[in-house]
Coordinates of C-alpha atoms and ligand atoms in Angstrom, one line a residue:
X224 CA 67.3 118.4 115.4
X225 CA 65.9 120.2 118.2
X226 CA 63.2 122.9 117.1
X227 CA 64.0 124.6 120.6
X228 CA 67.6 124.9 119.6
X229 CA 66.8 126.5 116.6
X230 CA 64.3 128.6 118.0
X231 CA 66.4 131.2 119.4
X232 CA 66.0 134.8 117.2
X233 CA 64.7 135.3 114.5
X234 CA 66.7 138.3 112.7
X235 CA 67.4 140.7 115.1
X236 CA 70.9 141.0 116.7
X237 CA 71.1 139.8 120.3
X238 CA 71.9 142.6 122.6
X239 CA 71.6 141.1 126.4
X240 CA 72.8 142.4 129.9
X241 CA 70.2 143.4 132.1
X242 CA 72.6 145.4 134.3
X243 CA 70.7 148.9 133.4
X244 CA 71.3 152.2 134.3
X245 CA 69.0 154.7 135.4
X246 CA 69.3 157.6 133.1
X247 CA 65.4 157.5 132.0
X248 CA 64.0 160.7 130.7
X249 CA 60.3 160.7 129.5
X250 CA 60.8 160.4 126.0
X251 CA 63.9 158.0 126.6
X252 CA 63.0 154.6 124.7
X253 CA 62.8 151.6 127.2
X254 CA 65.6 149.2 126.6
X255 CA 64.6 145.5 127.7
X256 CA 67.1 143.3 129.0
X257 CA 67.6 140.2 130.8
X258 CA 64.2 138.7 129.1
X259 CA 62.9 135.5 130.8
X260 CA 59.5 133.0 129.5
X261 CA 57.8 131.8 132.6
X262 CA 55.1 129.6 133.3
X263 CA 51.6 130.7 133.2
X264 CA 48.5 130.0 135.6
X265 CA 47.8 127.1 132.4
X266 CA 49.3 125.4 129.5
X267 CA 47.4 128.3 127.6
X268 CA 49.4 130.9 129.3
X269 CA 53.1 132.0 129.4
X270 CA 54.2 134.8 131.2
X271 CA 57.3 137.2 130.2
X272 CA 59.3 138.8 132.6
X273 CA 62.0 141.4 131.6
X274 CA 63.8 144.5 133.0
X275 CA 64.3 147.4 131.4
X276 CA 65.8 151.1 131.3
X277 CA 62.4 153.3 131.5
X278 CA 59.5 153.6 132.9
X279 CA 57.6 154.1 129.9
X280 CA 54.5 152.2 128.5
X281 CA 56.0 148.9 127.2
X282 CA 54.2 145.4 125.8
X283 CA 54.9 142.1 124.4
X284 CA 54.0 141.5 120.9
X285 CA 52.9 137.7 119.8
X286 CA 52.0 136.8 116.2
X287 CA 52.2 132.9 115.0
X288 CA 56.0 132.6 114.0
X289 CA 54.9 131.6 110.5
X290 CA 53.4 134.7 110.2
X291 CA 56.8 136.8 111.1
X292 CA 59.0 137.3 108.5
X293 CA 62.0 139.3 109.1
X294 CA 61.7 140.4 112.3
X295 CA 58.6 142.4 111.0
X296 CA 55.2 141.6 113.0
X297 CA 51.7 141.0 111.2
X298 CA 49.6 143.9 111.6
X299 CA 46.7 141.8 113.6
X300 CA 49.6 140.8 116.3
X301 CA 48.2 140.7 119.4
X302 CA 50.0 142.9 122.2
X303 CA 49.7 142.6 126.1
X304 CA 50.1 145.7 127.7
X305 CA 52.6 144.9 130.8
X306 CA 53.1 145.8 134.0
X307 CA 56.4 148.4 134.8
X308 CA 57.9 148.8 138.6
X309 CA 60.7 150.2 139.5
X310 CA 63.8 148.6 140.6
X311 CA 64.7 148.6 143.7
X312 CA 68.2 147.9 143.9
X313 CA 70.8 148.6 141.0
X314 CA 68.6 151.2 139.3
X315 CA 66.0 150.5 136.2
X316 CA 62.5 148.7 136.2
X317 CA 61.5 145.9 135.8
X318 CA 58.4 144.8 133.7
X319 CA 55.7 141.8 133.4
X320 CA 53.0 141.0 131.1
X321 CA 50.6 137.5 130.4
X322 CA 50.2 136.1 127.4
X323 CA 46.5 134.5 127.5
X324 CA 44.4 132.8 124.8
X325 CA 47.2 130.1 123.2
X326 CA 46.1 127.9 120.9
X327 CA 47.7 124.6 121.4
X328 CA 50.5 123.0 118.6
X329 CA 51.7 126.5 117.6
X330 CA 54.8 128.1 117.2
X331 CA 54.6 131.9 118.6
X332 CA 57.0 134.4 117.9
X333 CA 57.5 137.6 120.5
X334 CA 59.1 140.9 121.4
X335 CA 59.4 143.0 124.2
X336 CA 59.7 146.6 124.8
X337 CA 57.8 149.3 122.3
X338 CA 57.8 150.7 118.2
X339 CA 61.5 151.8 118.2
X340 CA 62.4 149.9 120.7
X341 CA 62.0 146.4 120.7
X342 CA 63.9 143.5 122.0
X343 CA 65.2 140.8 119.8
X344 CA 62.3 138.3 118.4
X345 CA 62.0 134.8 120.3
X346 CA 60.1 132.3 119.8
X347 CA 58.2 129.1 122.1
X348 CA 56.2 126.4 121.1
X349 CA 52.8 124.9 122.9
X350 CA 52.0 121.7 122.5
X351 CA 48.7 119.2 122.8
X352 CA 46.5 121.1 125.7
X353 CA 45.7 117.5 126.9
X354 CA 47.5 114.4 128.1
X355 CA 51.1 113.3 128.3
X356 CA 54.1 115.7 128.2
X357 CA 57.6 115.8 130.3
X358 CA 58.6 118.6 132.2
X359 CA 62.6 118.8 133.0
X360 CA 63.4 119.9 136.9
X361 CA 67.0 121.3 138.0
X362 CA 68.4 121.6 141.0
X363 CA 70.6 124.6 142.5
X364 CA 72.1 126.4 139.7
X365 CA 73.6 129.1 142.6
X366 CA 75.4 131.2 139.8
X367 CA 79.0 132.6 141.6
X368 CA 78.9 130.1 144.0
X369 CA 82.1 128.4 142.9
X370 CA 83.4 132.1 143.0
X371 CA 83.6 132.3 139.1
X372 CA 80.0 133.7 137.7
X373 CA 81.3 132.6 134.3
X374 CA 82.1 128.9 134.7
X375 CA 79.3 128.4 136.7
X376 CA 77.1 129.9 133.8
X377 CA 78.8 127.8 131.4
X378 CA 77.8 125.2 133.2
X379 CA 74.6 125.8 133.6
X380 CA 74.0 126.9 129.9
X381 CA 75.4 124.1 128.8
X382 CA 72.8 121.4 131.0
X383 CA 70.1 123.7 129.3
X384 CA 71.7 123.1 126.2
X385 CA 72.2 119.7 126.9
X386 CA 69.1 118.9 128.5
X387 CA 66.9 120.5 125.3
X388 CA 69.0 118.7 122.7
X389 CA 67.9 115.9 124.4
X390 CA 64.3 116.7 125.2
X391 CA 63.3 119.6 123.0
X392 CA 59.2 118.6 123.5
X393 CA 60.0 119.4 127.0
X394 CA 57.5 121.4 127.9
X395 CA 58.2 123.2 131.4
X396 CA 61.7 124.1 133.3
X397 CA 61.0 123.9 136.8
X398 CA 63.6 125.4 139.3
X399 CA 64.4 123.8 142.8
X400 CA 65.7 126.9 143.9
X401 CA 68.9 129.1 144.1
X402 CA 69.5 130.7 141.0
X403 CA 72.1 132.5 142.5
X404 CA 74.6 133.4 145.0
X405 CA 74.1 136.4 145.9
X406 CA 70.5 137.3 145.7
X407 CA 70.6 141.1 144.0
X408 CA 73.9 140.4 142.2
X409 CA 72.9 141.4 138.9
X410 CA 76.0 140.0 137.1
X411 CA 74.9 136.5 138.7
X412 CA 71.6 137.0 137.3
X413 CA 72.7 137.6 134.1
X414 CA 74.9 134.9 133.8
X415 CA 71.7 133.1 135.2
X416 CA 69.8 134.1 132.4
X417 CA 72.4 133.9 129.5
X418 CA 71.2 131.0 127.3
X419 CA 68.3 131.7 125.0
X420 CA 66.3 128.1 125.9
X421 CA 65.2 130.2 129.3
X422 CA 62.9 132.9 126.4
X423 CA 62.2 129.6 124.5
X424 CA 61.0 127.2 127.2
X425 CA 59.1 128.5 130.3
X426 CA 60.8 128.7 133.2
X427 CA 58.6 127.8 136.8
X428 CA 60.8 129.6 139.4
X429 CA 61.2 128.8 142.6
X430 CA 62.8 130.7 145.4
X431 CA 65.7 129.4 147.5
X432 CA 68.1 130.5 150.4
X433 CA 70.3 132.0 148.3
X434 CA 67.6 134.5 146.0
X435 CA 65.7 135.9 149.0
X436 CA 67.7 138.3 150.4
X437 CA 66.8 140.7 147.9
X438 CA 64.0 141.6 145.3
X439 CA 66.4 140.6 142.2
X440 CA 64.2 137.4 142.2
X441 CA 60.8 138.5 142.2
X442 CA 61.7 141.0 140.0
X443 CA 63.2 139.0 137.2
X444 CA 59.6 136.4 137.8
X445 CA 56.7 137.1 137.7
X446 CA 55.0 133.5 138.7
X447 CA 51.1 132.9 138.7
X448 CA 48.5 133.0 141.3
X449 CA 51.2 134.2 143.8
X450 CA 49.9 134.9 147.5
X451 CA 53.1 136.9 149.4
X452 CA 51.1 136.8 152.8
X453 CA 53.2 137.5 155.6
X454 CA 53.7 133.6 156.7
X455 CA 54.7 132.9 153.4
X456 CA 56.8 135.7 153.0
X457 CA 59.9 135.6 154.9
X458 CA 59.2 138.9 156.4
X459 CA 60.5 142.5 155.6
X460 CA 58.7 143.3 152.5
X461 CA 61.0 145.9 151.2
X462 CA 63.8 143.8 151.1
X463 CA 62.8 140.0 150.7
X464 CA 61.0 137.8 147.5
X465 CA 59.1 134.9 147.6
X466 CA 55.7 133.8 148.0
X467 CA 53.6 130.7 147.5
X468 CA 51.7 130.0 143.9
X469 CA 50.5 127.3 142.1
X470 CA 49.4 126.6 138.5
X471 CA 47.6 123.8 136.7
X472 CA 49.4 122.5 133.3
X473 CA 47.9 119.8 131.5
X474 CA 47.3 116.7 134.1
X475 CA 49.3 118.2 136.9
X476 CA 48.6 120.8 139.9
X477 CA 52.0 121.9 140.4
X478 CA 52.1 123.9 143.7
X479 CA 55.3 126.0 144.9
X480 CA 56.9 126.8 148.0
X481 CA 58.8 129.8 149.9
X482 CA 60.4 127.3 152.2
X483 CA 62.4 129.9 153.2
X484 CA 59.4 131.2 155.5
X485 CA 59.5 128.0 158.0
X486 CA 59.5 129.4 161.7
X487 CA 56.8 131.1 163.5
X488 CA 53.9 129.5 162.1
X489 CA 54.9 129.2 158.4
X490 CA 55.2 125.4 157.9
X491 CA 51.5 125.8 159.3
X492 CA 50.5 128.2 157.0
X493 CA 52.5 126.3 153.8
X494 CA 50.2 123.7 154.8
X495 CA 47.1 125.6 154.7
X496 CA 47.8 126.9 151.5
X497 CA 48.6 123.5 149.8
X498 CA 45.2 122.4 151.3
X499 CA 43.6 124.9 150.1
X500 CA 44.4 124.7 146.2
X501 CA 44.2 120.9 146.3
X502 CA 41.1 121.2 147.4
X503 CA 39.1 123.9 144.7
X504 CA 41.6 122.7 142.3
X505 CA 42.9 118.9 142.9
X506 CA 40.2 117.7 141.0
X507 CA 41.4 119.5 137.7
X508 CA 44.6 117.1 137.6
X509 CA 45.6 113.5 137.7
X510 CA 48.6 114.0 139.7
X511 CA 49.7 117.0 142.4
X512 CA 53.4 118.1 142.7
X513 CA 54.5 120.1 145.1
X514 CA 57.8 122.2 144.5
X515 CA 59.9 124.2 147.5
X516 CA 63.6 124.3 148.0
X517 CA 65.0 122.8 151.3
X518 CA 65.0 119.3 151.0
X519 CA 63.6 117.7 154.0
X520 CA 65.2 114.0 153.1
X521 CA 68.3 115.6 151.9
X522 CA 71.3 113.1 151.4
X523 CA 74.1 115.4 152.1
X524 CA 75.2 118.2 154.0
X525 CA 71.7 119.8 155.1
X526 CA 70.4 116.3 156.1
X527 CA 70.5 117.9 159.7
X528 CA 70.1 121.5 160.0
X529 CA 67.4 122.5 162.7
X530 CA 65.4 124.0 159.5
X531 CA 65.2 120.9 158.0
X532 CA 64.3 119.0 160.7
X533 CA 61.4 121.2 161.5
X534 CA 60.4 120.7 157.9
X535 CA 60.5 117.1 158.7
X536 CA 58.2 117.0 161.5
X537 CA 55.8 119.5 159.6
X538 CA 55.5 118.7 156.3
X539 CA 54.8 114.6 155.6
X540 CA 51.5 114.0 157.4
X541 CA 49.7 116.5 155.7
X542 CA 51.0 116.0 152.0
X543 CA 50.3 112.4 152.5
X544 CA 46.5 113.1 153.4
X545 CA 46.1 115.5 150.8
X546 CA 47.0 113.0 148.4
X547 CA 50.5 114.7 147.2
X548 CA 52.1 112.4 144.1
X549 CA 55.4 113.8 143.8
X550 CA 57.9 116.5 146.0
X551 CA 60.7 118.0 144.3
X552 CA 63.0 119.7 146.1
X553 CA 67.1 121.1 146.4
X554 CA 69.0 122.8 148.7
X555 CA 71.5 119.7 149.3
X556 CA 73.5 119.6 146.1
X557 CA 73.0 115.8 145.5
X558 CA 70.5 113.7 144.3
X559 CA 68.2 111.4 146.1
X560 CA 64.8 109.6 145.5
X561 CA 62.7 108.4 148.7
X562 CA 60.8 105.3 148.9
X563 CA 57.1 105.3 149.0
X564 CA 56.7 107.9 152.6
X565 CA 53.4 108.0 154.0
X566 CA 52.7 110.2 157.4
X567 CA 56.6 110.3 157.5
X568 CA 57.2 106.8 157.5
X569 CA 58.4 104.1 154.7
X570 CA 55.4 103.3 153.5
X571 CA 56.2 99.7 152.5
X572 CA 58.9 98.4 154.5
X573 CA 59.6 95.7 151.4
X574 CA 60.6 98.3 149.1
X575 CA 64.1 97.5 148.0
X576 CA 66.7 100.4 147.2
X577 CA 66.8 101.4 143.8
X578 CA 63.5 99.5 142.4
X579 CA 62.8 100.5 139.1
X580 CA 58.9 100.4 139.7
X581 CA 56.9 101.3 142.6
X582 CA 52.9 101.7 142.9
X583 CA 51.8 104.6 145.0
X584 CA 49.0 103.1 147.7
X585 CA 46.9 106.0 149.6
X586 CA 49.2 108.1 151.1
X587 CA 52.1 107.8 149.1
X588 CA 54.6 110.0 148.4
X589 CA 57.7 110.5 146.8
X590 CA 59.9 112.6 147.3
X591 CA 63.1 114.0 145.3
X592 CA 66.2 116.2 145.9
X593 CA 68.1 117.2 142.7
X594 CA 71.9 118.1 142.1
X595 CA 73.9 120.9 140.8
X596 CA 72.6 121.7 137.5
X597 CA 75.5 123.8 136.8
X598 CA 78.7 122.5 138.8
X599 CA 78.7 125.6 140.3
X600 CA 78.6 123.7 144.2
X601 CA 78.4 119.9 145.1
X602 CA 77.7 118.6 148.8
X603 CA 79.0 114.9 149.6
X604 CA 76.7 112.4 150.5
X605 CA 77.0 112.2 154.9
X606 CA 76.3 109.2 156.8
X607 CA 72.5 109.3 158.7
X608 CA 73.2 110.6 162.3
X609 CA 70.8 109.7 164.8
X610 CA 72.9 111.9 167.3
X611 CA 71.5 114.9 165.4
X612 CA 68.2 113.6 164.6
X613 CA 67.2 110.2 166.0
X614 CA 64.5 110.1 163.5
X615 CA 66.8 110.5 160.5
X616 CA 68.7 107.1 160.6
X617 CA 69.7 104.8 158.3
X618 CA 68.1 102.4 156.1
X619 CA 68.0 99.3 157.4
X620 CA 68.3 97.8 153.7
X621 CA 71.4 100.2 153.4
X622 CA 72.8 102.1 156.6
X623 CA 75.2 103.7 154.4
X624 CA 71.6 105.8 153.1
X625 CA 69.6 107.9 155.5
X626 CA 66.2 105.2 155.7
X627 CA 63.9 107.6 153.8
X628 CA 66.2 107.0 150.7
X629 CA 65.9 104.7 147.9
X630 CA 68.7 106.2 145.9
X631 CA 71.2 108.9 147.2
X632 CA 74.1 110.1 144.9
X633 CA 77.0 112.1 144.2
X634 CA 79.7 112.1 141.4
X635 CA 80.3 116.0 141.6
X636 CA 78.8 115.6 137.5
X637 CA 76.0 117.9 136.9
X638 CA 72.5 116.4 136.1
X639 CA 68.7 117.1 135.7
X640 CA 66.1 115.5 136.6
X641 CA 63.3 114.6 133.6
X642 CA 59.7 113.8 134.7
X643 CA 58.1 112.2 132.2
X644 CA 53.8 112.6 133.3
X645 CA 51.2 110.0 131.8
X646 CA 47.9 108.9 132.1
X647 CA 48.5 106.5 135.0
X648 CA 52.3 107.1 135.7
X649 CA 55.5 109.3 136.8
X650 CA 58.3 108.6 135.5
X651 CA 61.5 110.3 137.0
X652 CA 64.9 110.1 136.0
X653 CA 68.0 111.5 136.8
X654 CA 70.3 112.2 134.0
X655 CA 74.0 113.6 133.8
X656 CA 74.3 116.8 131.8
X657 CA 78.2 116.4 132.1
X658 CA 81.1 114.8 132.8
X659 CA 84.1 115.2 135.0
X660 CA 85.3 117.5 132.4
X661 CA 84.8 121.4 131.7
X662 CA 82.4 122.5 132.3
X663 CA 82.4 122.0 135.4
X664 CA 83.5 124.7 137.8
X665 CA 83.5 123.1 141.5
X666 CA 86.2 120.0 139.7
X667 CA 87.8 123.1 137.5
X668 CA 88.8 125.0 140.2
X669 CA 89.6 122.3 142.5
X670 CA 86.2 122.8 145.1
X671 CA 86.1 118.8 145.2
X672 CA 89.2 116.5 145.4
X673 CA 87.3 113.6 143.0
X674 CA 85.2 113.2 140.4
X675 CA 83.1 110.3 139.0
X676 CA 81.2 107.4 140.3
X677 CA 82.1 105.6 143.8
X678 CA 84.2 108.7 145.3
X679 CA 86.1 109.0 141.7
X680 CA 86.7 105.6 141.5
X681 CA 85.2 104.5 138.3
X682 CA 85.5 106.5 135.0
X683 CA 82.4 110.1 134.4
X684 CA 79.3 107.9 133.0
X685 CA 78.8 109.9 129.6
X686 CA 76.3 112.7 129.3
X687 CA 72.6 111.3 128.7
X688 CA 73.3 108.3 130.7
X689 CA 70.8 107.6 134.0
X690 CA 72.0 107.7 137.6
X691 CA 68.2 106.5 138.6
X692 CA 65.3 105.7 136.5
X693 CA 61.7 105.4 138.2
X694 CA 58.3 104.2 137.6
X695 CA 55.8 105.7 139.7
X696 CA 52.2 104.0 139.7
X697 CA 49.8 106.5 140.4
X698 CA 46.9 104.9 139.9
X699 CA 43.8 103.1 141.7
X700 CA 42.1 104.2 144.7
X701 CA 44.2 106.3 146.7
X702 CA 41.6 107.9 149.1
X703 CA 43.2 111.2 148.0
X704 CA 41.8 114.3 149.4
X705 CA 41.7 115.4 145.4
X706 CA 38.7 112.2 145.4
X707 CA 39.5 109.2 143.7
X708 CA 41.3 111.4 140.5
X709 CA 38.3 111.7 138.3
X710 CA 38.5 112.3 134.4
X711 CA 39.1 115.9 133.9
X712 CA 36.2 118.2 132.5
X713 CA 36.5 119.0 129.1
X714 CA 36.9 122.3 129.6
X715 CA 40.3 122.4 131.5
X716 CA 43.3 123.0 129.7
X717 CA 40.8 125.8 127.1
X718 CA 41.1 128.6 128.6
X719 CA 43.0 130.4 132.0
X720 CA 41.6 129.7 135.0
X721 CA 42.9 132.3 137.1
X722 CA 39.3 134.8 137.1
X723 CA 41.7 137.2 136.2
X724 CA 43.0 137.0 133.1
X725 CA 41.2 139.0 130.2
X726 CA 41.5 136.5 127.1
X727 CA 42.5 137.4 123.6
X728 CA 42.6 134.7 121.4
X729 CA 45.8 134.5 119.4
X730 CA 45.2 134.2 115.5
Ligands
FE2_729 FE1 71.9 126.0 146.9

């Protein structure tokens, strides 16, 4: 069975709710809450995030998990000192630390907080520093978007759940955005953060429409190499989150996105960014995926918004040159997978809808939109409307799809989308992590009128099952900007990369 699902604490009762209140005296103890894995700048990183009731000194404690028995630590754990701000909405502080120096096929055990006051003991798992691994990628969780915070967390615990069972050598959770609502509702973000696989699995956030009207998200990540210049910003720096970062695990530059920052010279600054970290950095990865929420061949109900079709105009050229293998985006609520897009156009106009295998030439690029992961919202598929956008029309293969589409879906089930990286290859699939049944808030509570395949007319597929399965050739001379995807050095994947980490090797 799933080591992740048995992961979860390791003798220490559960107390959770990060909604804190501000009653902090200096010799208060600091109560974390609301405790969150995230990705790291490498595979031998992990960062924790947390937020907690003082501003006191705080760290997180590692040790092997083989060597925690109890609850009780070894006296050589290793501690990293973190990083404590204050809140700046709903009270508290929030805190941060890096874990550096991993060794790889270990089991860690952690805690948060200080002697006295610790948080419960979790545990993750790293894996071989080199070569294959799959990384799960969900779309739109949007906690309290049905208008019930608790279905819509069920929902989205239970595709965790679901999606874990299923793959627990998963190594990364990678968000498309939207976590929630309402972004500084704290009872959203709890919900958000209820299942224990987000302290067991690293989470790679990303920011959406929906989180950056508030500091809730950037103070609940804490994400790598994270520039929050002005154009990638969204503005206002008091009251906004976001930012741009990147981070290299195993084979794969993964890059992320504020796509919320678009107008006034953003998309041109997005660009520059990308271009800049593919360039010092493409050539420590096979493969480059790029990560941002607004989906800019969206299937659904944002296929037209003037956003988007800014996006459109902006964005394809330039991850085509750079030599960009694979775009995962939300925002739409519905699943789609593009055909091979190079400078914004089909690449190969022979590509049928819904082939199983397709090699990447030079410029390739393709690009996916993921659905609900919780239920908590679905958008119907629309029809392509060259009214809107005459450059967004249909496929002349199938003019019921928008022509940048090989696949677009919608059964108002949840899924996740599983991205299985190899030497040569991406393989991405879309899987259902439900059925028409509970959980399932937007069919629950009567959002949609119809549920299952073609409009509700066949029978829920059962959970597991595929609504599209890809093979993505990667390989050959792509006349990539990243140069012809040389063998990595041997030293990549040893130790952080970031110049700023201090490392402390991990006994
Ligand atoms: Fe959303």
């Amino acid at each position: 069975m799933a080591r992740g699902a048995a992961a979860a604490v390791l003798g220490v009762t559960v107390v959770f709710g990060s909604s804190l209140v501000t009653t902090a005296g200096a010799a208060e103890t600091a109560k974390p809450a609301g405790i969150v894995l995230g990705v790291g700048a490498t595979e031998s990183q992990r960062v924790v995030s947390w937020y907690t009731s003082a501003n006191t000194a705080q760290v997180v404690q590692v040790a092997p998990a083989s060597k925690v028995r109890n609850g009780q630590f070894p006296r050589n754990a290793t501690t990293f000192p973190a990083t404590v701000a204050a809140n700046t909405v709903n009270g508290g502080y929030n805190g941060h630390a890096t874990i550096n120096g991993l060794k790889q096929n270990t089991e860690y055990a952690y805690r948060v907080g200080t002697e006295g006051g610790w948080s419960p003991v979790y545990t993750f798992r790293t894996q071989k520093f080199k070569g294959d691994f799959d990384f799960l990628f969900f779309g739109d969780p949007q906690i309290g978007s049905s208008g019930d915070t608790a279905r819509d967390g069920a929902g989205w615990a239970d595709t965790l759940n679901v999606a874990l069972t299923a793959n627990p050598d998963a190594e990364l959770l990678v968000s498309g955005g939207d976590q929630v609502e309402s972004a500084n509702n704290e009872t959203q973000w709890d919900a958000f953060l209820a299942s224990d696989r987000l302290r067991q699995y690293p989470w790679a956030a990303t920011i959406g429409n929906h989180d950056v009207g508030g500091k809730a998200y950037e103070q609940h990540f804490w994400t790598p190499n994270t520039d929050r210049s002005a154009p990638f910003y969204n503005g206002d720096a008091a009251a906004r989150s976001g930012g741009d970062y990147w981070y290299i695990y195993k084979d794969v530059l993964f890059v992320d996105l504020n796509s919320n920052a678009y107008a006034a010279g953003s998309d041109e600054a997005h660009i520059g960014y990308v271009t800049d970290v593919i360039h010092e950095h493409g050539q420590d990865a096979k493969h480059i995926v790029l990560v941002y929420h607004h989906s800019i061949y969206s299937p659904a109900d944002h296929a037209n918004d003037t956003d988007n079709q800014q996006r459109r105009k902006d964005f394809p050229t330039a991850f085509s040159n750079l030599g960009v293998d694979l775009v995962l985006q939300g925002h739409d609520h519905s699943y789609s997978r593009s055909y091979e897009i190079k400078n914004g156009q089909k690449a190969n106009p022979a590509e049928q809808p819904g082939a199983t295998q397709v090699v990447q030439g030079p410029g390739g690029v393709i690009y996916v939109t993921a659905n609900s992961a919780s239920g908590s919202k679905y958008y119907d598929l629309t029809a392509p409307d060259t009214s809107k956008d005459p450059d967004y029309g249909p496929d002349p293969l199938n003019p019921d799809h928008h022509w940048a589409n090989s696949v677009e879906n919608q059964e108002h089930v949840r899924t996740y989308v599983k991205v299985q990286v190899r030497d040569d290859k991406l393989v991405v699939e879309n899987v259902r992590s439900g059925t028409c049944a509970a959980p399932n808030a937007a069919v629950e509570l009567g959002r949609v009128s119809w549920c299952g395949p073609d409009s509700g007319a066949t029978p829920a597929r059962p959970v597991g099952s595929l609504v599209d399965k890809v093979v993505i050739h990667t390989t050959g001379d792509r006349g990539h900007g990243h140069g012809g995807k040389p063998g990595r050095p041997d030293w990549v994947g040893q130790e952080p990369r970031d110049g700023k980490a201090t490392v402390t090797a991990l006994s």
